[in-house]
Amino acid sequence: MPEEIICEASDNCNLKAVKSCLNCTASFCETHVKKHYTEPKLQKHVLVDVTGDLEERLCQEHHRLREVFCRTDQKLICFKCALNYHKGHHFADEIEQAGRQVWSIIFYPFS
Ligand SMILES: [Zn+2]
Ligand SMILES: [Zn+2]
Ligand SMILES: [Zn+2]
Ligand SMILES: [Zn+2]
């Protein structure tokens, strides 16, 4: 069993974490995660259930969220990996939809 993850919002909070934020790379309790639903700039953050393997969701090389699925390699990669190592590869449609603006900035200058 993974050990229980404690909220990292403040040193005084010792409550059990319920969500991990991949952007903050921290885990939050029910109370402290609320800001992520109400503050516009935090609403963009990606929350996942607490699993204890947050490190695995981050690219070790770029310390960015692995949010792009490369269909060519059948694995999750970060945007920087996509830019550096996966040019011309095929990416999952839903990611292409969501990240169209980012993709156009990244890829069109080279194509
Ligand atoms: Zn966050
Ligand atoms: Zn808390
Ligand atoms: Zn990367
Ligand atoms: Zn690839």
Short mmCIF file of N, CA, C and O in Angstrom, two decimals, residues 5-6 15 17 21 24 26 28 33 39 53-54 57 60-61 65 68 73 86:
data_model
loop_
_atom_site.label_atom_id
_atom_site.label_comp_id
_atom_site.label_asym_id
_atom_site.label_seq_id
_atom_site.Cartn_x
_atom_site.Cartn_y
_atom_site.Cartn_z
N ILE A 5 -0.58 10.27 1.87
CA ILE A 5 0.01 11.54 1.47
C ILE A 5 -0.65 12.66 2.27
O ILE A 5 -1.87 12.71 2.38
N ILE A 6 0.15 13.53 2.82
CA ILE A 6 -0.35 14.64 3.64
C ILE A 6 -0.34 15.92 2.82
O ILE A 6 0.54 16.15 2.00
N LEU A 15 -3.72 17.38 7.24
CA LEU A 15 -4.82 16.56 6.76
C LEU A 15 -4.38 15.68 5.60
O LEU A 15 -3.41 15.99 4.89
N ALA A 17 -4.20 14.28 2.06
CA ALA A 17 -4.38 14.89 0.74
C ALA A 17 -5.37 14.08 -0.09
O ALA A 17 -5.37 12.85 -0.03
N CYS A 21 -1.81 18.21 -7.55
CA CYS A 21 -1.76 19.12 -8.68
C CYS A 21 -0.45 18.88 -9.42
O CYS A 21 0.63 18.98 -8.84
N CYS A 24 1.54 22.31 -9.70
CA CYS A 24 2.19 22.72 -8.45
C CYS A 24 3.14 21.64 -7.96
O CYS A 24 3.95 21.89 -7.08
N ALA A 26 2.34 19.27 -6.04
CA ALA A 26 2.05 19.15 -4.62
C ALA A 26 0.68 18.52 -4.45
O ALA A 26 -0.13 18.52 -5.38
N PHE A 28 -2.91 18.23 -2.06
CA PHE A 28 -3.72 19.10 -1.20
C PHE A 28 -4.89 18.35 -0.57
O PHE A 28 -5.47 17.45 -1.19
N VAL A 33 -7.50 22.25 -1.67
CA VAL A 33 -7.61 22.06 -3.12
C VAL A 33 -8.69 22.98 -3.70
O VAL A 33 -8.71 23.25 -4.90
N GLU A 39 -10.10 29.79 -8.27
CA GLU A 39 -9.22 30.83 -8.80
C GLU A 39 -8.88 30.55 -10.26
O GLU A 39 -8.33 29.50 -10.58
N ASP A 53 2.50 8.62 -6.86
CA ASP A 53 3.50 8.46 -7.92
C ASP A 53 3.55 9.70 -8.81
O ASP A 53 3.74 9.62 -10.01
N LEU A 54 3.38 10.85 -8.18
CA LEU A 54 3.38 12.11 -8.90
C LEU A 54 4.65 12.28 -9.74
O LEU A 54 4.61 12.74 -10.87
N ARG A 57 4.51 11.09 -13.17
CA ARG A 57 3.74 11.85 -14.15
C ARG A 57 4.53 13.04 -14.68
O ARG A 57 4.08 13.76 -15.53
N GLN A 60 11.22 13.55 -16.18
CA GLN A 60 12.41 13.70 -15.33
C GLN A 60 13.41 14.68 -15.93
O GLN A 60 14.13 15.36 -15.23
N GLU A 61 13.42 14.73 -17.25
CA GLU A 61 14.40 15.60 -17.91
C GLU A 61 13.98 17.07 -17.86
O GLU A 61 14.80 17.95 -17.64
N LEU A 65 4.88 18.37 -16.76
CA LEU A 65 3.84 17.36 -16.82
C LEU A 65 3.90 16.59 -18.14
O LEU A 65 4.00 17.19 -19.20
N VAL A 68 1.27 14.85 -23.18
CA VAL A 68 1.12 14.57 -24.60
C VAL A 68 1.30 13.07 -24.82
O VAL A 68 2.29 12.51 -24.36
N ASP A 73 5.24 6.38 -30.47
CA ASP A 73 6.02 5.66 -29.47
C ASP A 73 5.15 5.00 -28.41
O ASP A 73 5.67 4.30 -27.54
N HIS A 86 10.25 14.31 -30.80
CA HIS A 86 9.15 13.60 -31.44
C HIS A 86 8.59 14.36 -32.64
O HIS A 86 7.41 14.26 -32.96
#
